[in-house]
Coordinates of C-alpha atoms in Angstrom, one line a residue:
Chain A
M1 CA 0.1 13.2 -24.3
R2 CA -1.6 15.8 -26.5
E3 CA -5.1 16.2 -27.6
G4 CA -5.7 14.9 -31.2
M5 CA -3.0 12.2 -31.1
D6 CA -4.0 9.1 -33.0
N7 CA -3.9 5.7 -31.4
F8 CA -0.5 4.8 -32.8
E9 CA 1.1 8.0 -31.5
V10 CA -0.5 7.4 -28.0
L11 CA 0.9 3.8 -27.9
R12 CA 4.4 4.9 -28.8
H13 CA 4.4 7.0 -25.6
I14 CA 3.5 4.2 -23.3
P15 CA 6.5 2.4 -21.6
L16 CA 4.5 -0.9 -21.5
F17 CA 4.5 -1.0 -25.3
G18 CA 8.1 0.2 -25.7
G19 CA 9.5 -3.3 -26.5
L20 CA 6.9 -4.1 -29.2
P21 CA 7.9 -4.1 -32.9
E22 CA 6.1 -1.5 -35.0
D23 CA 3.9 -4.0 -36.8
Q24 CA 2.5 -5.3 -33.5
L25 CA 2.0 -1.8 -32.2
R26 CA 0.0 -1.1 -35.4
V27 CA -2.2 -4.2 -34.7
L28 CA -3.0 -2.8 -31.3
A29 CA -3.5 0.8 -32.6
Q30 CA -5.9 -0.4 -35.3
C31 CA -8.2 -2.3 -32.9
A32 CA -8.1 0.3 -30.1
S33 CA -10.9 2.9 -29.8
Q34 CA -10.7 6.3 -28.1
K35 CA -13.6 7.6 -26.0
S36 CA -14.1 10.8 -24.1
V37 CA -15.6 10.6 -20.6
R38 CA -17.0 13.7 -18.7
P39 CA -16.2 14.2 -15.0
G40 CA -18.4 12.0 -12.8
R41 CA -19.4 9.7 -15.7
Q42 CA -18.8 5.9 -15.5
V43 CA -16.2 4.1 -17.5
F44 CA -17.3 0.7 -16.3
E45 CA -19.3 -0.9 -13.5
D46 CA -18.3 -3.3 -10.7
M47 CA -19.0 -6.9 -11.7
A48 CA -19.7 -6.0 -15.3
H49 CA -18.3 -8.2 -18.0
S50 CA -14.8 -7.0 -18.7
P51 CA -14.3 -6.8 -22.5
G52 CA -10.7 -5.7 -22.5
F53 CA -8.0 -3.2 -21.3
Y54 CA -8.3 0.5 -20.7
L55 CA -5.6 3.1 -20.8
V56 CA -5.9 6.8 -19.7
V57 CA -4.7 9.1 -22.6
W58 CA -5.3 12.2 -20.5
G59 CA -7.4 13.1 -17.5
R60 CA -7.9 10.9 -14.4
V61 CA -10.1 7.9 -13.5
K62 CA -10.8 6.5 -10.1
I63 CA -11.4 2.8 -9.4
F64 CA -13.7 2.2 -6.5
K65 CA -16.0 -0.1 -4.5
S66 CA -19.3 1.2 -3.3
S67 CA -21.9 0.0 -0.8
P68 CA -25.6 -0.3 -1.5
E69 CA -26.1 2.9 0.6
G70 CA -23.8 4.7 -1.8
R71 CA -20.7 5.0 0.4
E72 CA -17.5 4.7 -1.6
Q73 CA -13.9 3.6 -1.1
T74 CA -11.5 4.6 -3.9
I75 CA -8.7 2.0 -4.5
F76 CA -6.7 3.5 -7.4
V77 CA -6.5 6.7 -9.3
F78 CA -5.1 6.3 -12.8
G79 CA -3.6 9.2 -14.7
P80 CA -2.1 9.8 -18.2
G81 CA -0.3 6.7 -19.7
E82 CA -1.6 4.3 -17.1
L83 CA -3.0 0.9 -18.2
F84 CA -5.8 -0.1 -15.7
C85 CA -4.7 -3.8 -15.5
L86 CA -7.3 -5.1 -13.1
T87 CA -7.9 -8.4 -14.8
A88 CA -6.1 -11.0 -16.8
F89 CA -7.3 -11.9 -20.3
A90 CA -9.5 -14.8 -19.2
D91 CA -11.2 -12.9 -16.4
E92 CA -14.9 -12.5 -16.9
Y93 CA -15.8 -9.5 -14.8
S94 CA -14.2 -6.3 -13.6
P95 CA -13.6 -6.3 -9.8
A96 CA -14.5 -2.7 -9.2
S97 CA -16.2 0.4 -10.8
A98 CA -14.4 3.1 -12.8
T99 CA -15.5 6.8 -13.0
A100 CA -13.8 9.8 -14.6
L101 CA -12.6 12.4 -12.0
E102 CA -12.2 15.1 -14.7
D103 CA -12.5 15.4 -18.5
T104 CA -10.8 12.2 -19.6
R105 CA -9.8 10.5 -22.8
I106 CA -9.7 6.7 -22.6
L107 CA -8.1 4.2 -25.0
F108 CA -9.8 0.8 -25.1
F109 CA -8.3 -2.5 -26.4
P110 CA -10.5 -5.6 -26.9
A111 CA -9.1 -8.5 -24.7
E112 CA -8.7 -10.9 -27.6
V113 CA -6.6 -8.6 -29.7
M114 CA -4.4 -7.7 -26.7
E115 CA -4.1 -11.5 -25.9
G116 CA -3.1 -12.3 -29.5
V117 CA -0.3 -9.7 -29.5
A118 CA 0.8 -10.8 -26.0
R119 CA 1.1 -14.5 -27.2
R120 CA 3.4 -13.4 -30.0
E121 CA 5.3 -10.9 -27.8
P122 CA 6.2 -12.3 -24.4
A123 CA 7.6 -8.9 -23.5
L124 CA 4.1 -7.5 -23.5
L125 CA 2.8 -10.4 -21.4
F126 CA 5.6 -9.8 -18.9
G127 CA 4.7 -6.1 -18.9
I128 CA 1.1 -6.8 -18.1
M129 CA 2.1 -9.3 -15.4
L130 CA 4.3 -6.6 -13.8
A131 CA 1.5 -4.1 -13.9
L132 CA -0.9 -6.6 -12.3
S133 CA 1.7 -7.2 -9.6
R134 CA 2.0 -3.5 -9.0
R135 CA -1.8 -3.2 -8.6
L136 CA -1.7 -6.0 -6.1
K137 CA 1.0 -4.2 -4.1
E138 CA -1.0 -1.0 -4.2
A139 CA -4.1 -2.9 -3.0
L140 CA -2.2 -4.4 -0.2
A141 CA -1.0 -0.9 0.9
V142 CA -4.7 0.2 0.9
I143 CA -5.6 -2.8 3.1
E144 CA -2.7 -1.9 5.5
A145 CA -4.0 1.7 5.6
L146 CA -7.6 0.8 6.3
S147 CA -6.9 -1.9 8.9
L148 CA -3.7 -0.7 10.7
Q149 CA -3.3 3.1 10.3
E150 CA -5.1 6.1 11.7
I151 CA -6.4 8.8 9.4
P152 CA -3.6 11.3 10.1
Q153 CA -1.0 8.7 9.2
R154 CA -2.9 7.8 6.0
L155 CA -3.1 11.5 5.0
A156 CA 0.6 12.0 5.8
I157 CA 1.5 9.1 3.5
F158 CA -0.7 10.4 0.8
L159 CA 0.8 13.9 1.0
T160 CA 4.4 12.5 1.1
H161 CA 3.7 10.4 -2.0
S162 CA 2.0 13.3 -3.8
L163 CA 4.8 15.7 -3.0
A164 CA 7.4 13.2 -4.3
K165 CA 5.4 12.5 -7.5
E166 CA 3.9 15.8 -8.4
G167 CA 5.5 18.4 -6.2
Q168 CA 7.3 21.5 -7.3
G169 CA 9.6 22.5 -4.4
D170 CA 7.5 22.2 -1.2
S171 CA 4.1 22.4 -2.7
F172 CA 1.8 20.5 -5.1
E173 CA -1.7 20.8 -6.5
L174 CA -4.3 18.4 -5.2
P175 CA -5.6 16.9 -8.5
F176 CA -9.2 16.5 -7.1
S177 CA -11.5 17.7 -4.4
Q178 CA -11.0 17.1 -0.7
R179 CA -14.3 15.1 -0.9
E180 CA -12.6 12.7 -3.4
L181 CA -9.5 12.6 -1.2
A182 CA -11.6 11.5 1.7
K183 CA -12.8 8.5 -0.3
I184 CA -9.2 7.5 -1.1
I185 CA -7.9 7.6 2.5
G186 CA -11.2 6.1 3.9
A187 CA -12.3 9.0 6.0
T188 CA -15.4 11.1 6.2
P189 CA -15.0 14.5 4.7
E190 CA -15.5 16.0 8.2
T191 CA -12.7 13.9 9.7
L192 CA -10.4 14.7 6.8
S193 CA -11.1 18.4 7.1
R194 CA -10.5 18.3 10.9
V195 CA -7.1 16.6 10.4
F196 CA -6.1 19.1 7.7
R197 CA -7.0 21.9 10.1
K198 CA -5.0 20.4 12.9
L199 CA -1.9 20.0 10.6
S200 CA -2.3 23.6 9.5
D201 CA -2.7 24.9 13.1
E202 CA 0.5 23.0 14.0
G203 CA 2.4 24.6 11.1
V204 CA 3.0 21.3 9.3
L205 CA 1.3 22.6 6.1
S206 CA -0.6 25.4 4.6
M207 CA -3.5 25.3 2.1
D208 CA -4.6 27.7 -0.6
G209 CA -7.5 26.3 -2.6
R210 CA -6.1 23.0 -3.9
T211 CA -2.5 24.0 -3.5
I212 CA -0.9 22.3 -0.5
R213 CA 2.5 23.6 0.8
I214 CA 4.4 21.4 3.2
L215 CA 6.1 23.5 5.8
E216 CA 7.6 20.9 8.1
R217 CA 8.7 17.9 6.1
S218 CA 10.2 16.1 9.0
A219 CA 7.0 16.3 11.0
L220 CA 5.0 15.0 8.0
G221 CA 7.6 12.2 7.6
A222 CA 7.3 11.2 11.3
L223 CA 3.5 11.2 11.0
A224 CA 3.8 9.0 7.8
Q225 CA 5.9 6.6 9.8
G226 CA 3.2 6.2 12.4
D227 CA 4.1 8.9 14.9
Q228 CA 0.9 9.7 16.7
A229 CA 1.6 13.5 17.2
A230 CA -1.2 14.9 15.0
D231 CA -3.8 12.3 16.0
Chain B
M1 CA -1.2 -34.3 -1.5
R2 CA 0.4 -36.9 0.7
E3 CA 3.4 -36.8 3.0
G4 CA 6.6 -38.0 1.4
M5 CA 5.7 -37.1 -2.2
D6 CA 8.7 -35.9 -4.2
N7 CA 8.7 -32.5 -6.0
F8 CA 7.7 -34.0 -9.4
E9 CA 4.7 -35.9 -7.9
V10 CA 3.6 -32.7 -6.1
L11 CA 3.8 -30.6 -9.3
R12 CA 1.8 -33.1 -11.3
H13 CA -1.1 -32.5 -8.9
I14 CA -1.1 -28.7 -9.4
P15 CA -3.6 -27.4 -12.0
L16 CA -1.3 -24.4 -12.8
F17 CA 1.4 -26.8 -14.1
G18 CA -1.1 -29.1 -15.9
G19 CA -0.3 -27.7 -19.4
L20 CA 3.5 -28.2 -19.0
P21 CA 5.3 -30.9 -21.0
E22 CA 7.1 -33.4 -18.7
D23 CA 10.6 -32.2 -19.4
Q24 CA 9.7 -28.7 -18.2
L25 CA 8.0 -30.1 -15.2
R26 CA 11.2 -31.9 -14.4
V27 CA 13.2 -28.7 -14.7
L28 CA 10.9 -27.1 -12.1
A29 CA 10.9 -30.2 -9.9
Q30 CA 14.7 -30.3 -9.9
C31 CA 15.2 -26.7 -8.8
A32 CA 12.4 -26.7 -6.2
S33 CA 13.1 -27.3 -2.5
Q34 CA 10.7 -28.5 0.1
K35 CA 10.7 -27.1 3.6
S36 CA 8.7 -27.8 6.8
V37 CA 7.3 -24.9 8.8
R38 CA 6.0 -25.2 12.3
P39 CA 2.8 -23.4 13.3
G40 CA 3.4 -19.7 14.0
R41 CA 6.8 -19.7 12.3
Q42 CA 7.6 -17.2 9.5
V43 CA 7.9 -18.2 5.9
F44 CA 9.0 -14.8 4.8
E45 CA 8.8 -11.2 6.0
D46 CA 7.1 -8.1 4.7
M47 CA 9.4 -6.0 2.4
A48 CA 12.0 -8.8 2.4
H49 CA 13.8 -9.6 -0.9
S50 CA 11.5 -12.0 -2.7
P51 CA 13.7 -14.8 -4.2
G52 CA 10.9 -16.8 -5.9
F53 CA 7.6 -18.5 -5.7
Y54 CA 6.1 -20.5 -2.9
L55 CA 3.5 -23.3 -3.0
V56 CA 1.7 -25.0 -0.1
V57 CA 2.1 -28.8 -0.3
W58 CA 0.1 -29.3 2.8
G59 CA -0.9 -27.2 5.8
R60 CA -1.9 -23.5 5.7
V61 CA -0.1 -20.2 5.5
K62 CA -1.5 -16.7 6.2
I63 CA -0.3 -13.6 4.4
F64 CA -0.7 -10.5 6.5
K65 CA 0.3 -6.9 7.2
S66 CA 1.3 -5.9 10.7
S67 CA 1.6 -2.6 12.5
P68 CA 4.6 -1.5 14.6
E69 CA 2.5 -2.2 17.7
G70 CA 1.9 -5.8 16.6
R71 CA -1.7 -5.5 15.3
E72 CA -2.3 -7.8 12.3
Q73 CA -4.6 -7.9 9.3
T74 CA -4.7 -11.2 7.4
I75 CA -5.2 -10.8 3.7
F76 CA -5.0 -14.3 2.3
V77 CA -4.9 -17.8 3.7
F78 CA -3.3 -20.4 1.3
G79 CA -4.0 -24.1 1.6
P80 CA -2.7 -27.2 -0.2
G81 CA -1.9 -26.8 -3.9
E82 CA -2.0 -23.0 -3.8
L83 CA 0.8 -20.9 -5.4
F84 CA 1.3 -17.7 -3.4
C85 CA 1.7 -15.4 -6.5
L86 CA 2.1 -12.1 -4.7
T87 CA 4.8 -10.8 -7.0
A88 CA 5.9 -10.9 -10.7
F89 CA 9.3 -12.2 -11.5
A90 CA 11.0 -8.8 -11.7
D91 CA 9.6 -7.7 -8.3
E92 CA 12.3 -7.1 -5.7
Y93 CA 10.4 -7.5 -2.5
S94 CA 7.4 -9.3 -1.0
P95 CA 4.5 -7.0 -0.2
A96 CA 3.4 -8.8 3.0
S97 CA 4.5 -11.3 5.6
A98 CA 3.8 -15.1 5.6
T99 CA 3.5 -17.3 8.6
A100 CA 2.3 -20.9 8.9
L101 CA -1.0 -21.4 10.7
E102 CA -0.4 -25.2 11.3
D103 CA 2.3 -27.8 10.5
T104 CA 3.0 -26.9 6.9
R105 CA 5.1 -28.2 4.0
I106 CA 6.2 -25.5 1.5
L107 CA 7.7 -26.0 -2.0
F108 CA 9.9 -23.1 -3.1
F109 CA 11.0 -22.3 -6.7
P110 CA 13.8 -19.8 -7.4
A111 CA 12.4 -16.9 -9.5
E112 CA 14.9 -17.3 -12.4
V113 CA 14.1 -21.0 -13.0
M114 CA 10.4 -20.3 -13.0
E115 CA 10.9 -17.3 -15.3
G116 CA 13.0 -19.5 -17.7
V117 CA 10.3 -22.1 -17.9
A118 CA 7.6 -19.5 -18.3
R119 CA 9.4 -17.9 -21.2
R120 CA 9.5 -21.2 -23.0
E121 CA 5.9 -22.1 -22.0
P122 CA 3.5 -19.2 -22.3
A123 CA 0.8 -21.4 -20.7
L124 CA 2.6 -21.1 -17.4
L125 CA 3.0 -17.4 -17.9
F126 CA -0.8 -17.1 -18.5
G127 CA -1.4 -19.2 -15.5
I128 CA 0.7 -17.0 -13.2
M129 CA -1.0 -14.0 -14.6
L130 CA -4.4 -15.5 -13.9
A131 CA -3.3 -16.3 -10.3
L132 CA -2.1 -12.7 -9.8
S133 CA -5.3 -11.4 -11.1
R134 CA -7.3 -13.7 -8.7
R135 CA -5.2 -12.4 -5.8
L136 CA -5.9 -8.8 -6.9
K137 CA -9.7 -9.6 -6.9
E138 CA -9.4 -11.1 -3.4
A139 CA -7.5 -8.1 -2.2
L140 CA -10.2 -5.8 -3.6
A141 CA -12.8 -7.8 -1.7
V142 CA -10.8 -7.3 1.5
I143 CA -10.8 -3.6 0.8
E144 CA -14.5 -3.6 0.3
A145 CA -15.0 -5.5 3.6
L146 CA -12.8 -3.2 5.6
S147 CA -14.2 0.0 4.2
L148 CA -17.9 -0.7 3.5
Q149 CA -19.1 -3.7 5.5
E150 CA -19.9 -4.1 9.2
I151 CA -18.4 -7.0 11.1
P152 CA -21.6 -9.2 11.1
Q153 CA -21.7 -8.9 7.2
R154 CA -18.0 -9.8 6.9
L155 CA -18.5 -12.8 9.2
A156 CA -21.6 -13.9 7.2
I157 CA -19.6 -13.7 3.9
F158 CA -16.8 -15.7 5.4
L159 CA -19.1 -18.4 6.8
T160 CA -21.0 -18.6 3.4
H161 CA -17.8 -19.0 1.5
S162 CA -16.4 -21.6 4.0
L163 CA -19.6 -23.6 3.9
A164 CA -19.5 -23.6 0.0
K165 CA -15.8 -24.5 -0.1
E166 CA -15.3 -26.9 2.8
G167 CA -18.8 -27.7 4.1
Q168 CA -20.3 -31.2 4.6
G169 CA -24.0 -30.7 4.6
D170 CA -24.8 -27.7 6.9
S171 CA -21.5 -27.7 8.9
F172 CA -17.8 -27.2 8.4
E173 CA -14.7 -27.2 10.5
L174 CA -13.1 -23.8 11.2
P175 CA -9.5 -24.5 10.0
F176 CA -7.9 -22.1 12.6
S177 CA -8.7 -20.4 15.9
Q178 CA -11.3 -17.7 16.3
R179 CA -8.4 -15.4 17.1
E180 CA -7.0 -16.0 13.6
L181 CA -10.5 -15.5 12.1
A182 CA -10.7 -12.1 13.9
K183 CA -7.5 -11.0 12.0
I184 CA -9.0 -12.1 8.7
I185 CA -12.3 -10.2 9.0
G186 CA -10.6 -7.2 10.7
A187 CA -12.4 -7.4 14.1
T188 CA -11.1 -7.6 17.6
P189 CA -11.5 -11.1 19.2
E190 CA -14.1 -9.6 21.6
T191 CA -16.3 -8.2 18.8
L192 CA -16.1 -11.4 16.8
S193 CA -17.0 -13.4 19.8
R194 CA -20.0 -11.1 20.5
V195 CA -21.2 -11.4 16.9
F196 CA -20.9 -15.2 17.1
R197 CA -22.9 -15.2 20.3
K198 CA -25.6 -13.1 18.8
L199 CA -25.9 -15.3 15.7
S200 CA -26.1 -18.3 18.0
D201 CA -28.7 -16.7 20.3
E202 CA -30.8 -15.9 17.2
G203 CA -30.6 -19.5 16.0
V204 CA -28.7 -18.7 12.8
L205 CA -25.8 -21.1 13.7
S206 CA -24.5 -23.3 16.5
M207 CA -20.9 -23.9 17.5
D208 CA -19.2 -26.9 19.0
G209 CA -15.4 -26.3 19.3
R210 CA -14.3 -25.4 15.8
T211 CA -17.3 -27.1 14.2
I212 CA -19.8 -24.5 12.9
R213 CA -23.3 -25.6 11.9
I214 CA -25.5 -23.2 9.9
L215 CA -29.1 -23.6 11.0
E216 CA -30.7 -20.7 9.0
R217 CA -29.0 -20.4 5.6
S218 CA -31.4 -17.7 4.4
A219 CA -30.8 -15.5 7.4
L220 CA -27.0 -15.9 6.9
G221 CA -27.4 -15.2 3.2
A222 CA -29.4 -12.0 3.9
L223 CA -26.7 -10.9 6.4
A224 CA -24.0 -11.6 3.8
Q225 CA -25.9 -9.4 1.3
G226 CA -25.8 -6.5 3.8
D227 CA -29.0 -6.9 5.8
Q228 CA -28.3 -5.3 9.2
A229 CA -30.4 -7.7 11.3
A230 CA -27.5 -9.1 13.4
D231 CA -25.7 -5.9 13.9

């Protein structure tokens, strides 16, 4: 999606709204508001009243939990076109915090307008339900990683997914710092950096700034499957 | 819910179905099938094709992830009247495994019948969406526990919730073994038993078989809030 698009143009590019008739899309577009968020600035806070739905127009937002001492665990990272979908309409608070990872443009829909359109258009309701169910699956994968997988396996899974999703040939650009990546896979920055070094020494990958090149896909695949080689 | 209830009687006791007209409730009751599951037996498997929705009539079912080496992390425990709601209709596989913790009676609804009724009755669709959203919140709380809380805090939160939900006065009955509890809070049985002993030595609680009596609510509350005293 391009800079300067109006709400209606943005909505027409989102698959979730694809089944909506134009008049309902206009209802949503009219009530939605766009907002720019600078890197590191908060979109909303954990346990805050959740007034509606958020969509990333461009940029990237992380959803995370934090401890009183300031430690963080990132749960999701949302990019362009993604609806957050962390709550149903009737929910009274957001179950985590959201902060922009880079210059980000957000589209916000008040819950009652979205609910009104969803009641008239069950396709939208089904779409939101499907998105919620996808979030739940992703959350269950995070639980599996934190409780049952070692750091090298978690990193290998992240790299495998990133390569499949954003890779060009054998390499892809890490869309955020290693520090942010550590919060996603639940490692300290030191441990993450040690595992990266080990994989690099073993010839599995090479790094140049944020560009990661996978040299041995089969070794990475084995590690992602739980092979303990790089541990 | 009592033994020997027919499907229609069971459904009339479930809040999720409360808003449904009787004819739609009968459609669901006619397509649903009841099944008994012995303790330790599987209800469904992780990544298996998910043919529909499950409801606990009586007994208890745990939803969990397991590692190839057989380690387990329990994510939810469902009791009487709870609809599992781990997937939307269109989802093709279940994101975790389910096993009975005790003698359990399950009610199963084929996805296409449930979807048909939900398309006619948006109240049911909203109810399922709300249940999915509640599961997502619970999953996010598990992520917070595993990544940001120490074992004593996790145990204190579990005990506080259990007392509020199932307690009579200052005590409640643990509905499963300590071994199962360890899988819920993400501890080894040895660590859990050590933390229980410490809390008992400090006079915070006492245990008699599966009966747990909370002697110092304020100390337990402080620990649940992240006070490191019992660590």
